[in-house]
Amino acid sequence: MTDTTMDLADVDPMVREQSRRRLTDAEIDILKRYGRERSYSAGEFIFEAGVQGYSFTVLLSGEVTIIDPTEDGDGLVARVPENGFLGELGLLSGQPPFLSCRAMSDTRVLELNGEALHAVINQVPEIGDVIVSSFAARREMLMQAATANLTILGPEAHRDVTRAREFVSRNRIPHRFVDSADAQGQALAGRLDVDPEALNVVLRGDEVVARPDNPGIAYALGLALDVADGMQVDLTVIGAGPGGLAAAVYGASEGLKTVVVENTAIGGQAGTSSRIENYMGFPTGISGADLAYRGQIQAIKFGARFAAPRTARRLEVTETGYRIVLCNGNDICTRSIVIAAGVQYRKLPLDRLDEFEGAGIYYAATDLEARFCANTEVVIVGGGNSAGQAAMFLCRHAKHVHVVIRRGGLSETMSSYLTQRLENDPTITLHTYSEVTKLDGDGVLEQVTITNQTSGDETVIDSKALFIMIGAAPFTDWLDGRVELDEKGFVRTGAEVGGRTPFETSCEGIYAIGDVRSGSVKRVASAVGEGSVVVSAVHQHIAEKDRRE
């Protein structure tokens, strides 16, 4: 994609340059072994936004343009030169395109279907690296430039709008947001004849999906990637946090047919961290979302599939392994399972909590939530690393940050480097031996009451943003008691339950890694390590089953 015409003022120059990579004549000659040549007439679409089944396409001669269908008159995004290629990250996982492509003159191209493209990536890594790195950069460029066929329309502070924006942002779905309270939003709502006070998702300029939930958004875009009912795989990974992503990378790269089931967003709880500074290899830190995104790209590169947002509902035993029933009724027949489901956010037992969730109460501190922290004081409940990272991030956006903990200090629950920063930052106040006891507001959060449990003193803070980071509970209800759990609901593994490896559960062929595993170290690096090592046990299990059969 070169000769770009869309507004790229906010796009990282390195990302933009990476997206423009072209192939050499020698590389195209190699690709001709995998694809077929095809001609298009002037004005003919090579592919259209939202339509399944487009191919990896190399321009051999002629002229083609990339078009944003949400713009009036089909806004021009980019012109593609000869030896340039078409596609972005979603092509590797069978997603429909976010933009359209049209031949502007009689054009000749080389096309490769999805299977052939994966073969090239795996068999010719020199070419594969060019394609994958460019695809990833193009997805990032679409995100930064807010160019896509999806528009979220609604009031900025509406809880459904917040939820939808968080979902598409965390899943790296290119989109634009239009606030229905401003002139552009009012005009768009009027043209489409929709309720400006509710969430509306607009596709390709004028197709409206009113008040969708997250699966509804994914379905409308063709991104849900539902597994076919009864799909047969070697390895199913439940959860796409750091551990699950590592298992998917190693499983797929070692030839296992791998599918990942994720119920919320890629990255899990770690994906909500604004900055991880103690993960090896990133001396200046990396956001949890970026770390997860890189892991997902690797997994997709090796052929892993992602079913998201989808939730595992039930586990059944079959003659060949296990059946996992998903929330939409479809099931996966799998020879092995790695449970990397992580944990679910814990909530405070407060009146009106549900009323203010998404309208002042949040469980993650990312750029999206930071938008609501300007010109207000922020309250964070929790004493762990996630709370500390959130405080350091949000103090750059808020008037002041209040951290509320039940203990007398942070040393027992937070890393030393974070503790020192919080205690020495004048924009952060630490409330020890304290709890949030009351929430007030008219439709949105406006006040938070903090009570010192030792003295009984109350502090009322005018705040429009309360972040709850008090830990989480394991997501294990769907296992239906088939594997042993500890008293807190975490999965027991290893010798104490008859497992032959540290990660095998009480059921042969089912493994648990990361935060969901009883006794695990709650660290990103630990989860990644467990995810990479567990695949060896999966291979051994499958090989033994094959010998017995």
Coordinates of C-alpha atoms in Angstrom, one line a residue:
M1 CA 0.0 0.0 0.0
T2 CA 1.8 3.1 -1.2
D3 CA 0.9 6.6 -2.5
T4 CA -1.4 6.7 0.5
T5 CA -4.1 9.4 0.4
M6 CA -6.0 8.9 3.7
D7 CA -5.2 11.1 6.7
L8 CA -2.1 9.5 8.4
A9 CA -1.2 12.3 10.6
D10 CA -1.6 10.1 13.7
V11 CA 0.0 7.0 12.3
D12 CA 3.4 6.0 13.5
P13 CA 5.8 6.6 10.5
M14 CA 7.5 3.2 11.1
V15 CA 4.1 1.4 11.0
R16 CA 3.3 3.3 7.8
E17 CA 6.6 2.4 6.2
Q18 CA 6.3 -1.3 7.2
S19 CA 2.8 -1.5 5.6
R20 CA 4.2 -0.4 2.2
R21 CA 6.5 -3.3 1.6
R22 CA 6.6 -4.8 -1.9
L23 CA 7.8 -8.1 -3.4
T24 CA 10.7 -8.6 -5.8
D25 CA 10.4 -10.2 -9.2
A26 CA 12.2 -13.2 -7.9
E27 CA 9.8 -13.5 -4.9
I28 CA 6.8 -13.2 -7.2
D29 CA 8.2 -16.0 -9.4
I30 CA 8.3 -18.2 -6.3
L31 CA 4.7 -17.3 -5.5
K32 CA 3.5 -18.2 -8.9
R33 CA 4.1 -21.9 -8.0
Y34 CA 1.4 -21.5 -5.3
G35 CA -1.3 -19.4 -7.0
R36 CA -2.9 -18.5 -10.3
E37 CA -3.0 -15.4 -12.5
R38 CA -6.2 -13.6 -13.1
S39 CA -7.4 -10.5 -15.0
Y40 CA -9.8 -7.7 -13.9
S41 CA -11.4 -5.1 -16.0
A42 CA -11.4 -1.4 -15.1
G43 CA -14.0 -0.6 -12.5
E44 CA -14.3 -4.3 -11.3
F45 CA -14.0 -5.0 -7.6
I46 CA -11.2 -7.4 -6.6
F47 CA -12.8 -7.7 -3.2
E48 CA -15.4 -5.8 -1.2
A49 CA -15.5 -4.9 2.5
G50 CA -17.3 -7.4 4.6
V51 CA -17.5 -10.2 1.9
Q52 CA -16.0 -13.5 2.9
G53 CA -13.4 -15.4 0.8
Y54 CA -10.9 -12.9 -0.6
S55 CA -7.5 -13.9 -1.7
F56 CA -3.9 -12.8 -1.2
T57 CA -3.3 -10.7 -4.3
V58 CA -0.2 -9.5 -5.9
L59 CA -0.5 -6.7 -8.5
L60 CA 1.4 -7.7 -11.7
S61 CA 0.2 -4.9 -14.0
G62 CA -2.4 -2.2 -14.0
E63 CA -3.7 0.0 -11.3
V64 CA -5.8 -0.8 -8.2
T65 CA -7.0 1.4 -5.3
I66 CA -8.1 0.6 -1.7
I67 CA -11.4 2.2 -0.8
D68 CA -13.1 3.0 2.5
P69 CA -16.8 2.2 2.0
T70 CA -17.8 4.3 5.0
E71 CA -16.8 7.5 3.3
D72 CA -19.2 9.4 1.0
G73 CA -18.3 8.5 -2.5
D74 CA -16.1 5.6 -1.4
G75 CA -13.1 7.4 0.1
L76 CA -9.7 6.6 -1.4
V77 CA -7.3 5.1 1.1
A78 CA -4.3 4.0 -1.0
R79 CA -3.1 3.2 -4.5
V80 CA -1.2 0.0 -4.9
P81 CA 1.9 -0.1 -7.2
E82 CA 3.1 -3.1 -9.3
N83 CA 4.7 -5.8 -7.2
G84 CA 2.6 -4.5 -4.3
F85 CA 0.3 -7.0 -2.5
L86 CA -3.2 -6.8 -1.0
G87 CA -4.4 -8.0 2.3
E88 CA -4.0 -7.5 6.0
L89 CA -3.8 -9.6 9.2
G90 CA -7.4 -10.9 9.0
L91 CA -6.6 -12.7 5.7
L92 CA -4.5 -15.2 7.6
S93 CA -7.5 -16.3 9.7
G94 CA -10.2 -16.1 7.1
Q95 CA -11.7 -12.8 8.2
P96 CA -13.5 -10.7 5.6
P97 CA -11.7 -7.4 4.6
F98 CA -12.4 -4.1 6.3
L99 CA -11.9 -2.2 3.1
S100 CA -12.7 -2.7 -0.6
C101 CA -10.3 -2.9 -3.6
R102 CA -11.2 -1.9 -7.1
A103 CA -9.3 -2.1 -10.4
M104 CA -8.9 1.3 -12.0
S105 CA -7.6 0.0 -15.3
D106 CA -7.4 -3.4 -16.9
T107 CA -5.4 -5.3 -14.4
R108 CA -3.5 -8.6 -14.0
V109 CA -2.9 -10.1 -10.6
L110 CA -1.6 -13.2 -8.9
E111 CA -4.0 -14.8 -6.4
L112 CA -3.3 -17.3 -3.6
N113 CA -6.1 -18.8 -1.5
G114 CA -5.7 -19.1 2.3
E115 CA -4.3 -22.6 2.3
A116 CA -1.6 -21.6 -0.3
L117 CA -0.8 -18.4 1.6
H118 CA -0.1 -20.4 4.8
A119 CA 2.0 -22.8 2.8
V120 CA 4.2 -20.0 1.6
I121 CA 4.5 -18.5 5.0
N122 CA 5.6 -21.9 6.5
Q123 CA 7.7 -23.1 3.5
V124 CA 9.4 -19.8 2.3
P125 CA 10.0 -17.9 5.5
E126 CA 11.9 -15.0 3.7
I127 CA 8.7 -14.2 1.8
G128 CA 6.5 -15.1 4.8
D129 CA 8.2 -12.6 7.0
V130 CA 7.6 -9.8 4.5
I131 CA 3.9 -10.7 4.2
V132 CA 3.2 -11.1 7.9
S133 CA 5.1 -8.0 9.1
S134 CA 3.3 -5.9 6.5
F135 CA -0.1 -7.4 7.3
A136 CA 0.4 -6.6 11.0
A137 CA 1.5 -3.1 10.2
R138 CA -1.6 -2.6 8.0
R139 CA -3.9 -3.7 10.8
E140 CA -2.1 -1.3 13.2
M141 CA -2.4 1.5 10.6
L142 CA -6.1 0.9 10.2
M143 CA -6.5 1.1 14.0
Q144 CA -4.5 4.3 14.3
A145 CA -6.1 6.0 11.3
A146 CA -9.6 4.9 12.3
T147 CA -10.3 3.7 8.8
A148 CA -12.6 0.7 8.4
N149 CA -16.1 -0.4 7.6
L150 CA -17.3 -0.2 11.2
T151 CA -18.6 2.9 12.9
I152 CA -19.7 3.0 16.6
L153 CA -22.4 5.7 17.0
G154 CA -23.8 6.8 20.4
P155 CA -23.3 8.9 23.5
E156 CA -19.6 8.7 24.6
A157 CA -20.4 8.0 28.3
H158 CA -23.1 5.4 27.6
R159 CA -22.2 2.1 29.2
D160 CA -23.1 0.1 26.0
V161 CA -20.9 2.4 23.9
T162 CA -18.0 2.1 26.4
R163 CA -18.4 -1.7 26.4
A164 CA -18.5 -1.9 22.6
R165 CA -15.5 0.4 22.2
E166 CA -13.5 -1.6 24.7
F167 CA -14.3 -4.8 22.9
V168 CA -13.3 -3.6 19.4
S169 CA -10.2 -1.8 20.7
R170 CA -8.9 -4.8 22.7
N171 CA -9.6 -7.2 19.8
R172 CA -7.8 -4.8 17.4
I173 CA -10.9 -4.4 15.2
P174 CA -10.5 -1.2 13.1
H175 CA -13.3 1.2 13.7
R176 CA -14.2 4.8 14.1
F177 CA -16.3 6.3 16.9
V178 CA -18.8 9.1 16.4
D179 CA -20.3 10.8 19.4
S180 CA -24.0 11.2 18.8
A181 CA -24.0 14.4 20.9
D182 CA -21.9 16.4 18.5
A183 CA -22.9 17.8 15.1
Q184 CA -21.5 15.0 13.0
G185 CA -23.1 12.4 15.2
Q186 CA -26.5 14.1 15.1
A187 CA -26.3 14.3 11.3
L188 CA -25.4 10.6 11.0
A189 CA -28.1 9.5 13.4
G190 CA -30.6 11.6 11.5
R191 CA -29.6 10.3 8.1
L192 CA -29.8 6.7 9.3
D193 CA -33.0 7.3 11.4
V194 CA -31.6 5.7 14.6
D195 CA -31.9 6.5 18.3
P196 CA -29.0 8.9 19.1
E197 CA -29.2 8.0 22.8
A198 CA -28.4 4.3 22.2
L199 CA -25.5 2.3 20.9
N200 CA -25.6 1.8 17.1
V201 CA -23.1 0.0 15.0
V202 CA -22.9 1.1 11.4
L203 CA -21.4 -1.1 8.7
R204 CA -20.2 0.0 5.3
G205 CA -21.8 3.4 5.7
D206 CA -25.5 2.6 6.1
E207 CA -26.1 -0.9 7.4
V208 CA -27.2 -0.5 11.1
V209 CA -27.1 -3.0 13.9
A210 CA -29.0 -1.5 16.8
R211 CA -27.8 -2.2 20.4
P212 CA -25.6 -5.2 19.7
D213 CA -23.8 -7.2 22.3
N214 CA -20.2 -8.1 21.7
P215 CA -20.9 -11.4 19.9
G216 CA -23.4 -9.5 17.8
I217 CA -20.7 -7.0 16.7
A218 CA -18.3 -9.8 15.8
Y219 CA -21.1 -11.7 13.9
A220 CA -22.1 -8.6 12.0
L221 CA -18.5 -8.1 10.8
G222 CA -18.0 -11.8 10.0
L223 CA -15.3 -11.9 12.6
A224 CA -16.7 -14.4 15.1
L225 CA -15.1 -17.3 13.2
D226 CA -17.5 -19.8 14.7
V227 CA -16.1 -23.3 14.6
A228 CA -18.1 -25.7 12.5
D229 CA -20.3 -27.9 14.7
G230 CA -18.3 -31.0 15.6
M231 CA -15.0 -29.6 14.3
Q232 CA -12.1 -32.0 14.9
V233 CA -8.8 -30.6 16.3
D234 CA -5.7 -31.8 18.1
L235 CA -5.5 -29.1 20.7
T236 CA -8.1 -26.7 22.1
V237 CA -6.8 -23.8 24.2
I238 CA -9.4 -22.2 26.5
G239 CA -8.3 -18.6 27.0
A240 CA -6.2 -16.2 25.0
G241 CA -4.1 -14.6 27.8
P242 CA -0.3 -14.8 27.7
G243 CA -0.3 -18.5 28.6
G244 CA -3.0 -19.5 26.2
L245 CA -1.3 -17.5 23.4
A246 CA 2.1 -19.2 24.1
A247 CA 0.4 -22.7 24.0
A248 CA -1.2 -21.7 20.7
V249 CA 2.1 -20.5 19.2
Y250 CA 4.0 -23.7 20.2
G251 CA 1.1 -26.1 19.4
A252 CA 0.4 -24.7 15.9
S253 CA 4.1 -24.3 15.1
E254 CA 4.7 -28.0 15.9
G255 CA 2.0 -29.2 13.6
L256 CA -1.0 -29.5 15.9
K257 CA -4.4 -28.4 14.5
T258 CA -5.0 -25.8 17.2
V259 CA -8.0 -23.6 18.0
V260 CA -8.2 -21.0 20.8
V261 CA -11.5 -20.1 22.5
E262 CA -11.6 -16.7 24.1
N263 CA -14.7 -15.2 25.7
T264 CA -13.7 -11.5 25.9
A265 CA -10.6 -10.2 24.3
I266 CA -7.1 -11.4 23.3
G267 CA -4.7 -10.9 26.1
G268 CA -6.9 -11.7 29.0
Q269 CA -6.4 -9.7 32.2
A270 CA -2.8 -9.0 31.2
G271 CA -4.1 -7.3 28.1
T272 CA -5.6 -4.5 30.2
S273 CA -2.2 -3.5 31.7
S274 CA -1.2 -0.1 30.4
R275 CA 2.5 -0.9 30.9
I276 CA 4.4 -4.1 31.9
E277 CA 8.0 -3.1 32.8
N278 CA 9.4 -6.3 34.3
Y279 CA 8.9 -8.7 31.4
M280 CA 12.2 -9.8 30.0
G281 CA 13.2 -8.3 26.7
F282 CA 11.3 -5.1 27.0
P283 CA 13.5 -2.8 29.1
T284 CA 11.3 0.3 28.5
G285 CA 8.1 -1.7 29.1
I286 CA 5.3 -2.8 26.8
S287 CA 1.5 -2.6 27.2
G288 CA -0.3 -5.8 27.8
A289 CA -2.4 -5.3 24.7
D290 CA 0.7 -5.0 22.5
L291 CA 2.4 -8.0 24.0
A292 CA -0.8 -10.1 23.4
Y293 CA -1.2 -8.7 19.8
R294 CA 2.3 -9.9 18.9
G295 CA 1.6 -13.3 20.4
Q296 CA -1.7 -13.6 18.4
I297 CA 0.1 -12.7 15.2
Q298 CA 2.6 -15.5 15.8
A299 CA -0.1 -18.0 16.5
I300 CA -2.1 -17.0 13.4
K301 CA 1.1 -17.2 11.3
F302 CA 1.5 -20.8 12.2
G303 CA -2.2 -21.6 11.5
A304 CA -3.9 -21.4 14.8
R305 CA -7.6 -20.4 14.7
F306 CA -9.3 -18.1 17.1
A307 CA -13.0 -18.4 18.1
A308 CA -13.9 -15.2 19.8
P309 CA -15.9 -14.0 21.5
R310 CA -17.0 -17.5 22.5
T311 CA -17.3 -19.1 25.9
A312 CA -16.9 -22.8 26.9
R313 CA -20.1 -23.9 28.6
R314 CA -19.7 -27.7 29.1
L315 CA -17.1 -30.5 28.9
E316 CA -18.0 -34.0 27.8
V317 CA -15.9 -37.2 27.4
T318 CA -15.9 -38.9 24.0
E319 CA -14.2 -42.0 22.6
T320 CA -11.5 -40.0 20.9
G321 CA -11.0 -37.4 23.6
Y322 CA -13.3 -34.6 24.6
R323 CA -16.2 -32.4 23.4
I324 CA -16.3 -28.8 24.4
V325 CA -19.8 -27.2 24.0
L326 CA -19.7 -23.5 23.3
C327 CA -22.1 -20.7 24.3
N328 CA -23.6 -20.7 20.8
G329 CA -24.4 -24.4 20.9
N330 CA -21.6 -25.4 18.5
D331 CA -19.0 -27.9 19.8
I332 CA -15.4 -28.8 19.3
C333 CA -14.1 -32.4 19.3
T334 CA -10.6 -32.3 20.6
R335 CA -7.9 -34.8 21.4
S336 CA -6.4 -32.5 24.2
I337 CA -7.2 -29.4 26.1
V338 CA -5.1 -26.7 27.7
I339 CA -7.1 -24.7 30.2
A340 CA -5.6 -21.2 30.2
A341 CA -8.9 -19.4 31.1
G342 CA -7.3 -17.2 33.7
V343 CA -9.6 -15.5 36.1
Q344 CA -12.7 -13.2 36.2
Y345 CA -12.7 -9.8 37.8
R346 CA -14.0 -9.7 41.3
K347 CA -16.6 -7.0 42.1
L348 CA -17.1 -4.9 45.2
P349 CA -20.3 -5.6 47.3
L350 CA -21.7 -2.1 46.8
D351 CA -25.1 -0.7 46.2
R352 CA -25.5 0.7 42.6
L353 CA -22.4 -1.0 41.4
D354 CA -24.2 -2.6 38.4
E355 CA -25.8 0.8 37.6
F356 CA -22.4 2.5 37.2
E357 CA -20.4 -0.3 35.5
G358 CA -19.3 1.2 32.2
A359 CA -20.5 4.6 33.3
G360 CA -17.8 5.4 35.8
I361 CA -16.8 2.0 37.1
Y362 CA -14.1 0.2 35.2
Y363 CA -11.9 -3.0 35.5
A364 CA -9.1 -2.0 33.2
A365 CA -7.0 1.1 32.8
T366 CA -6.2 1.6 29.1
D367 CA -6.2 4.6 26.8
L368 CA -10.0 4.2 26.3
E369 CA -10.7 4.5 30.0
A370 CA -8.2 7.3 30.5
R371 CA -10.4 9.5 28.2
F372 CA -12.9 9.6 31.1
C373 CA -10.3 10.6 33.7
A374 CA -9.5 14.1 32.5
N375 CA -10.6 16.9 34.8
T376 CA -11.7 14.5 37.6
E377 CA -10.2 12.7 40.5
V378 CA -9.7 8.9 40.1
V379 CA -10.2 6.2 42.7
I380 CA -8.4 2.8 42.4
V381 CA -9.2 -0.1 44.7
G382 CA -6.5 -2.7 45.0
G383 CA -3.0 -3.2 46.1
G384 CA -1.5 -5.5 43.5
N385 CA 0.7 -4.7 40.5
S386 CA -2.3 -4.1 38.2
A387 CA -3.5 -1.4 40.6
G388 CA 0.0 0.1 40.8
Q389 CA 0.4 0.2 37.0
A390 CA -3.0 1.7 36.6
A391 CA -2.2 4.4 39.2
M392 CA 1.1 5.4 37.4
F393 CA -0.7 5.5 34.1
L394 CA -3.8 7.4 35.1
C395 CA -2.0 10.0 37.2
R396 CA -0.9 11.5 33.8
H397 CA -4.5 12.0 32.8
A398 CA -6.4 12.7 36.0
K399 CA -6.4 15.7 38.5
H400 CA -5.4 13.3 41.3
V401 CA -5.4 9.5 41.9
H402 CA -6.5 7.9 45.2
V403 CA -5.4 4.3 45.8
V404 CA -7.6 2.4 48.4
I405 CA -6.2 -0.7 50.1
R406 CA -7.4 -2.7 53.1
R407 CA -3.9 -3.3 54.4
G408 CA -1.5 -0.9 56.1
G409 CA 0.8 -0.8 53.1
L410 CA 1.8 -2.1 49.7
S411 CA 5.0 -4.0 50.4
E412 CA 3.3 -7.5 50.7
T413 CA 1.2 -7.2 47.5
M414 CA 3.0 -5.0 45.0
S415 CA 6.5 -5.0 43.4
S416 CA 9.0 -2.8 45.1
Y417 CA 9.6 -0.6 42.0
L418 CA 5.9 0.3 41.8
T419 CA 5.5 0.7 45.6
Q420 CA 8.3 3.3 45.6
R421 CA 6.8 5.2 42.7
L422 CA 3.4 5.4 44.2
E423 CA 4.6 6.5 47.6
N424 CA 6.8 9.3 46.2
D425 CA 4.3 10.6 43.6
P426 CA 2.6 13.8 44.8
T427 CA -0.3 13.2 42.4
I428 CA -1.2 9.9 44.2
T429 CA -2.7 9.5 47.6
L430 CA -2.7 6.2 49.4
H431 CA -5.6 5.4 51.7
T432 CA -4.6 2.5 54.0
Y433 CA -7.0 0.4 56.1
S434 CA -9.8 1.8 53.9
E435 CA -12.6 0.6 51.7
V436 CA -15.0 2.2 49.2
T437 CA -18.4 2.2 51.0
K438 CA -20.8 4.3 48.8
L439 CA -21.3 5.4 45.2
D440 CA -23.4 8.3 44.1
G441 CA -24.4 9.8 40.8
D442 CA -27.3 10.6 38.4
G443 CA -26.9 8.0 35.6
V444 CA -23.1 8.2 35.7
L445 CA -20.8 8.0 38.7
E446 CA -20.2 11.4 40.4
Q447 CA -19.0 10.7 43.9
V448 CA -17.1 8.0 45.8
T449 CA -17.1 7.6 49.6
I450 CA -14.0 6.1 51.2
T451 CA -14.2 4.9 54.8
N452 CA -11.2 4.3 57.1
Q453 CA -12.0 1.0 58.8
T454 CA -9.8 1.9 61.8
S455 CA -11.0 5.4 62.6
G456 CA -14.4 5.4 60.9
D457 CA -13.6 8.6 59.1
E458 CA -15.3 9.1 55.8
T459 CA -13.8 10.9 52.7
V460 CA -16.1 11.9 49.9
I461 CA -14.3 12.4 46.6
D462 CA -15.9 14.0 43.5
S463 CA -14.9 11.3 41.0
K464 CA -16.2 10.1 37.6
A465 CA -13.9 7.1 37.5
L466 CA -13.5 4.2 39.9
F467 CA -11.2 1.4 39.0
I468 CA -11.7 -1.9 40.8
M469 CA -8.6 -4.1 40.8
I470 CA -9.0 -6.5 43.7
G471 CA -8.1 -9.8 42.1
A472 CA -10.3 -12.3 40.4
A473 CA -11.9 -15.7 40.6
P474 CA -11.0 -18.7 38.4
F475 CA -13.2 -19.4 35.4
T476 CA -13.8 -23.2 36.0
D477 CA -17.5 -23.7 36.3
W478 CA -17.8 -25.0 32.8
L479 CA -15.6 -28.1 33.7
D480 CA -18.7 -29.6 35.5
G481 CA -16.5 -31.2 38.1
R482 CA -14.6 -33.4 35.7
V483 CA -11.2 -32.2 36.9
E484 CA -10.2 -31.7 40.5
L485 CA -10.3 -28.2 41.8
D486 CA -8.9 -26.7 45.1
E487 CA -11.1 -25.1 47.7
K488 CA -11.0 -21.7 45.8
G489 CA -12.0 -23.2 42.5
F490 CA -8.5 -23.3 40.9
V491 CA -7.5 -26.4 38.9
R492 CA -5.2 -28.8 40.7
T493 CA -2.4 -30.3 38.6
G494 CA 0.7 -32.6 38.8
A495 CA 1.5 -35.5 41.0
E496 CA -1.0 -34.7 43.7
V497 CA -3.9 -35.5 41.3
G498 CA -2.1 -38.3 39.4
G499 CA -0.8 -36.1 36.6
R500 CA 2.3 -37.3 34.9
T501 CA 3.5 -33.8 34.2
P502 CA 3.3 -30.6 36.4
F503 CA 0.5 -29.3 34.3
E504 CA -1.7 -32.4 33.7
T505 CA -5.0 -32.4 35.6
S506 CA -6.8 -35.4 37.1
C507 CA -8.1 -36.1 33.6
E508 CA -5.7 -37.5 31.0
G509 CA -5.1 -35.1 28.2
I510 CA -6.4 -32.1 30.0
Y511 CA -3.8 -29.6 31.2
A512 CA -4.0 -26.3 33.1
I513 CA -1.6 -23.4 33.0
G514 CA -1.3 -19.8 34.1
D515 CA -3.5 -18.1 36.7
V516 CA -6.3 -20.7 36.6
R517 CA -3.8 -23.4 37.9
S518 CA -3.7 -24.0 41.7
G519 CA -0.5 -22.8 43.1
S520 CA 0.7 -20.9 40.0
V521 CA 2.8 -17.8 40.2
K522 CA 0.6 -14.9 39.0
R523 CA 3.1 -13.4 36.5
V524 CA 3.0 -13.0 32.7
A525 CA 6.4 -14.5 32.2
S526 CA 5.4 -17.6 34.2
A527 CA 2.2 -18.1 32.2
V528 CA 4.1 -17.8 28.9
G529 CA 6.7 -20.3 30.1
E530 CA 4.0 -22.8 31.2
G531 CA 2.2 -22.3 27.8
S532 CA 5.3 -23.2 25.9
V533 CA 6.3 -26.2 28.0
V534 CA 2.9 -27.8 28.2
V535 CA 2.8 -28.5 24.4
S536 CA 5.5 -31.2 24.9
A537 CA 3.1 -33.0 27.2
V538 CA 0.3 -32.6 24.7
H539 CA 2.4 -34.2 22.0
Q540 CA 3.3 -37.1 24.2
H541 CA -0.3 -37.7 25.1
I542 CA -1.4 -37.7 21.5
A543 CA 1.4 -40.0 20.4
E544 CA 0.6 -42.5 23.2
K545 CA -3.1 -42.5 22.2
D546 CA -2.1 -43.1 18.6
R547 CA 0.0 -46.1 19.6
R548 CA -2.9 -47.5 21.7
E549 CA -5.3 -47.1 18.9

